Amino acid sequence: MPRIDIFLLFPQTEEEILRLGDNLDLYKDIPRQLASIIQLIKNGEYKLFYDSENITAFCKQAAILCDGRYLDNIRGQLLYLLGKKALDVAHKNNPNPSHDYYQWFSDTTSVIIKTDILHRYAAENKLSGNDSAIISFSYEDPWNRDIIPLIQESRYNDTLPQICNIPYFNPVGTFIEWYKSKILDNRTFSLTDITRFERTNKLYEKSKRRIYKERSTNRYWYYDFFHSDNKEHYEVFDNTGNHVGEADMNGVLDETKKDKTKSIKGII
């Protein structure tokens, strides 16, 4: 099983916090999501990276928006879950001060400089040949892709710029599906396969599942693992949002499991 380095991003911008609103349950769900990730990867080869200043800013902003209400010590919960095995990059030296990093948005051809330490670490790590992934706990998703394209540049190195594509997961369930498919089970089927599926900016709100559109059929899929028996599967809908059945983890559709009570019409 290959080692993977996982970089964790928590919401802290105004847009990200406003998306969460004053719903305390959404804030309390973030430590639970982190716990589910750690439970999933605990038997594998991995390293977690986080920025404690990012966590502090998240909790400070959340407390303001929630009108000072007690947030169940979310910061303490997150740091406890991360433990001593995770690396806090907040006060580490810049991994390579001569390098600058820019995030490229292909849809708008705009470029934004990335000055935060976590993105720099993730990019340096990826370009050093290590398997890397970024997980965002934010519901704000400005680029709607399963990768973050980062450009490494330096005025002191004539072999640059170069680009690296770092796998990016938002919400957390997308990472769980990818990790199980590609790392644990080495399956060929995954919703993150861009040759077969197109990522949408839609979430199935009841369980915060990312919805994907199948290119060949225009059907909509999302990964479902929230059942008490933990029998993971995919929910599949036609192009109008009506449920057509469930698919197993190899993508085989079973139309006998069609449920007329299930619909995503109000979402797509």
C-alpha positions as MATLAB code, in Angstrom:
seq = 'MPRIDIFLLFPQTEEEILRLGDNLDLYKDIPRQLASIIQLIKNGEYKLFYDSENITAFCKQAAILCDGRYLDNIRGQLLYLLGKKALDVAHKNNPNPSHDYYQWFSDTTSVIIKTDILHRYAAENKLSGNDSAIISFSYEDPWNRDIIPLIQESRYNDTLPQICNIPYFNPVGTFIEWYKSKILDNRTFSLTDITRFERTNKLYEKSKRRIYKERSTNRYWYYDFFHSDNKEHYEVFDNTGNHVGEADMNGVLDETKKDKTKSIKGII';
ca = [
       0.000    0.000    0.000;
       1.572    3.337   -1.031;
       2.178    6.089    1.498;
       0.079    9.211    1.090;
       0.644   12.637    2.632;
      -2.628   14.380    3.481;
      -2.918   18.142    3.933;
      -5.947   19.392    5.886;
      -7.608   22.766    5.250;
     -10.254   24.229    7.552;
     -12.654   27.076    6.647;
     -11.497   30.535    7.648;
     -12.342   33.042    4.910;
     -15.453   35.183    5.144;
     -17.069   33.295    2.260;
     -16.358   29.916    3.851;
     -17.731   30.910    7.261;
     -20.829   32.526    5.770;
     -21.511   29.283    3.896;
     -21.564   27.459    7.237;
     -23.715   30.191    8.752;
     -24.722   29.952   12.391;
     -25.668   26.281   12.204;
     -23.769   24.751   15.114;
     -24.354   21.235   13.811;
     -22.253   21.979   10.715;
     -19.345   23.110   12.899;
     -19.664   20.117   15.208;
     -19.654   17.841   12.170;
     -16.121   18.872   11.181;
     -14.374   16.955   14.028;
     -16.569   13.966   13.182;
     -15.458   14.155    9.549;
     -11.815   14.309   10.637;
     -12.344   11.280   12.888;
     -13.816    9.318    9.955;
     -10.729   10.101    7.857;
      -8.333    8.981   10.590;
     -10.341    5.798   11.130;
     -10.169    5.045    7.396;
      -6.423    5.526    6.961;
      -5.175    4.293   10.348;
      -3.868    0.977    8.992;
      -2.186    2.525    5.968;
       1.017    4.446    5.363;
       0.240    8.134    5.744;
       1.255   11.473    7.214;
      -1.152   14.255    8.184;
      -0.249   17.932    7.840;
      -2.209   20.869    9.237;
      -1.797   24.534   10.131;
      -2.727   25.286   13.753;
      -3.140   28.968   12.881;
      -5.696   27.928   10.260;
      -7.608   26.009   12.970;
      -7.426   28.969   15.373;
      -8.706   31.368   12.703;
     -11.537   28.978   11.848;
     -12.707   28.708   15.463;
     -12.364   32.453   16.065;
     -14.439   33.316   12.998;
     -17.007   30.665   13.870;
     -17.425   32.014   17.405;
     -18.115   35.502   16.045;
     -20.730   34.333   13.568;
     -22.383   32.065   16.106;
     -22.866   35.088   18.377;
     -20.456   33.871   21.025;
     -22.225   30.583   21.592;
     -20.141   27.730   22.927;
     -18.728   25.599   20.104;
     -17.968   22.498   22.188;
     -14.256   23.299   22.200;
     -13.905   22.369   18.537;
     -10.296   23.547   18.425;
      -9.384   21.175   21.255;
     -11.223   18.318   19.590;
      -9.408   18.852   16.296;
      -5.970   19.067   17.907;
      -6.695   15.986   20.030;
      -7.716   13.995   16.955;
      -4.643   15.113   15.046;
      -2.396   14.150   17.953;
       1.384   14.000   17.926;
       1.618   12.064   14.674;
       0.349   14.982   12.582;
       2.766   17.728   11.579;
       1.831   21.330   12.338;
       3.393   23.469    9.603;
       2.353   26.801   11.145;
       5.757   27.651   12.549;
       7.951   25.573   10.279;
      10.456   27.166    7.975;
       9.378   27.830    4.421;
      10.093   24.549    2.568;
      11.842   26.474   -0.216;
      11.952   30.288    0.117;
      13.077   30.747   -3.496;
       9.861   29.224   -4.861;
       6.550   30.981   -5.400;
       3.285   29.156   -5.989;
       0.306   30.219   -8.049;
      -3.079   28.590   -8.363;
      -4.345   28.463  -11.913;
      -8.060   28.614  -12.765;
      -8.370   27.284  -16.313;
     -12.026   28.323  -16.710;
     -11.233   31.996  -16.205;
      -7.502   31.907  -17.054;
      -6.952   33.765  -13.786;
      -4.028   33.105  -11.471;
      -3.900   33.635   -7.705;
      -0.694   33.560   -5.675;
      -0.765   31.057   -2.822;
       1.124   32.411    0.155;
      -0.184   30.091    2.877;
       2.280   27.546    4.179;
       0.036   24.498    3.759;
      -0.322   24.864   -0.019;
       3.431   25.432   -0.312;
       4.183   22.276    1.662;
       1.691   20.265   -0.380;
       3.196   21.432   -3.672;
       6.817   20.888   -2.622;
       5.838   17.461   -1.348;
       4.075   16.514   -4.586;
       6.910   17.755   -6.783;
       9.369   15.749   -4.679;
       7.624   12.616   -5.904;
       5.394   11.889   -2.902;
       1.711   10.978   -3.200;
      -0.181   13.960   -1.808;
      -3.779   15.049   -1.333;
      -5.549   18.126    0.035;
      -8.793   17.728    1.987;
     -10.967   20.789    2.548;
     -13.585   20.893    5.301;
     -15.178   23.943    3.707;
     -18.472   23.916    1.818;
     -17.190   26.763   -0.362;
     -15.765   25.342   -3.584;
     -14.655   28.070   -6.011;
     -12.889   25.949   -8.647;
     -15.103   22.832   -8.834;
     -12.346   20.343   -9.606;
     -10.889   17.243   -7.968;
      -7.397   18.664   -8.357;
      -5.688   21.934   -7.504;
      -3.281   22.960  -10.288;
      -0.356   24.804   -8.689;
       2.418   26.473  -10.665;
       5.884   26.459   -9.106;
       7.946   29.475  -10.130;
      11.295   31.013   -9.212;
      13.228   33.907  -10.678;
      16.434   32.107   -9.689;
      15.810   28.847  -11.545;
      15.616   28.764  -15.334;
      14.064   25.250  -15.323;
      10.854   26.700  -13.872;
       7.903   27.231  -14.028;
       6.405   23.782  -13.687;
       2.905   22.686  -12.764;
       1.698   20.067  -10.324;
      -1.829   18.742   -9.950;
      -2.622   17.897   -6.348;
      -5.705   15.734   -5.699;
      -8.249   17.890   -3.879;
     -11.295   16.627   -2.013;
     -14.354   18.565   -0.911;
     -16.434   17.393    0.857;
     -14.766   14.659    2.883;
     -16.871   11.826    1.430;
     -15.168   12.380   -1.929;
     -11.807   11.572   -0.340;
     -13.207    8.459    1.348;
     -14.507    7.126   -1.985;
     -11.219    7.908   -3.763;
      -9.034    6.458   -0.995;
     -10.979    3.209   -0.815;
     -11.047    2.847   -4.603;
      -7.489    3.829   -5.446;
      -5.434    3.143   -2.309;
      -7.105    0.368   -0.285;
      -8.778   -1.759   -2.941;
      -6.977   -0.643   -6.120;
     -10.269   -0.582   -8.027;
     -10.499    0.888  -11.507;
     -13.902    2.483  -10.862;
     -14.178    5.860   -9.136;
     -16.323    8.952   -9.520;
     -13.087   10.940   -9.711;
     -12.301    9.292  -13.077;
     -12.530   12.357  -15.331;
     -12.730   10.210  -18.478;
     -16.101    8.903  -17.322;
     -17.516   11.452  -14.877;
     -17.832   15.207  -14.654;
     -17.699   16.766  -11.208;
     -20.611   19.113  -10.504;
     -20.827   21.889   -7.931;
     -23.908   20.237   -6.414;
     -24.088   18.470   -3.059;
     -26.704   16.043   -1.838;
     -27.508   18.165    1.193;
     -28.777   15.436    3.510;
     -25.361   13.812    3.678;
     -23.137   16.379    1.926;
     -22.263   14.054   -0.949;
     -20.653   15.468   -4.078;
     -22.791   14.761   -7.158;
     -21.089   13.636  -10.379;
     -22.505   13.474  -13.895;
     -21.764   10.459  -16.077;
     -20.589   11.731  -19.453;
     -21.972    8.918  -21.612;
     -25.474    8.698  -20.081;
     -26.024   12.109  -18.403;
     -26.955   10.200  -15.258;
     -26.076   11.598  -11.840;
     -24.161    9.621   -9.227;
     -23.121   10.125   -5.638;
     -21.238    7.917   -3.195;
     -23.237    6.757   -0.178;
     -21.681    5.194    2.899;
     -23.832    6.628    5.708;
     -26.019    3.591    6.342;
     -25.918    1.847    9.714;
     -24.816   -1.425    8.112;
     -21.986    0.530    6.421;
     -22.723   -1.134    3.079;
     -21.272    1.441    0.747;
     -22.711    1.924   -2.723;
     -23.555    4.576   -5.298;
     -26.951    6.179   -5.723;
     -27.784    6.727   -9.412;
     -30.344    9.130  -10.938;
     -31.447    9.883  -14.485;
     -30.866   13.230  -16.191;
     -34.044   14.667  -14.651;
     -33.148   13.638  -11.102;
     -35.315   10.537  -10.727;
     -33.753    7.567   -8.961;
     -32.878    4.648  -11.266;
     -31.112    2.305   -8.836;
     -27.964    1.597   -6.861;
     -24.533    0.611   -8.134;
     -21.919   -1.476   -6.346;
     -18.363   -0.295   -5.774;
     -17.344   -1.524   -9.225;
     -19.981    0.695  -10.824;
     -22.400   -2.120  -11.734;
     -25.928   -0.695  -11.682;
     -28.785   -2.654  -10.088;
     -32.052   -1.173  -11.329;
     -34.113   -3.479   -9.090;
     -33.109   -1.144   -6.245;
     -34.904    1.793   -7.831;
     -36.678    3.855   -5.158;
     -39.395    6.287   -6.244;
     -39.061    8.197   -2.956;
     -35.495    9.234   -3.826;
     -34.923   12.272   -6.016;
     -32.385   15.032   -6.612;
     -34.673   17.150   -8.802;
     -34.462   20.090   -6.433;
     -30.663   19.972   -6.426;
     -29.596   19.593  -10.050;
];
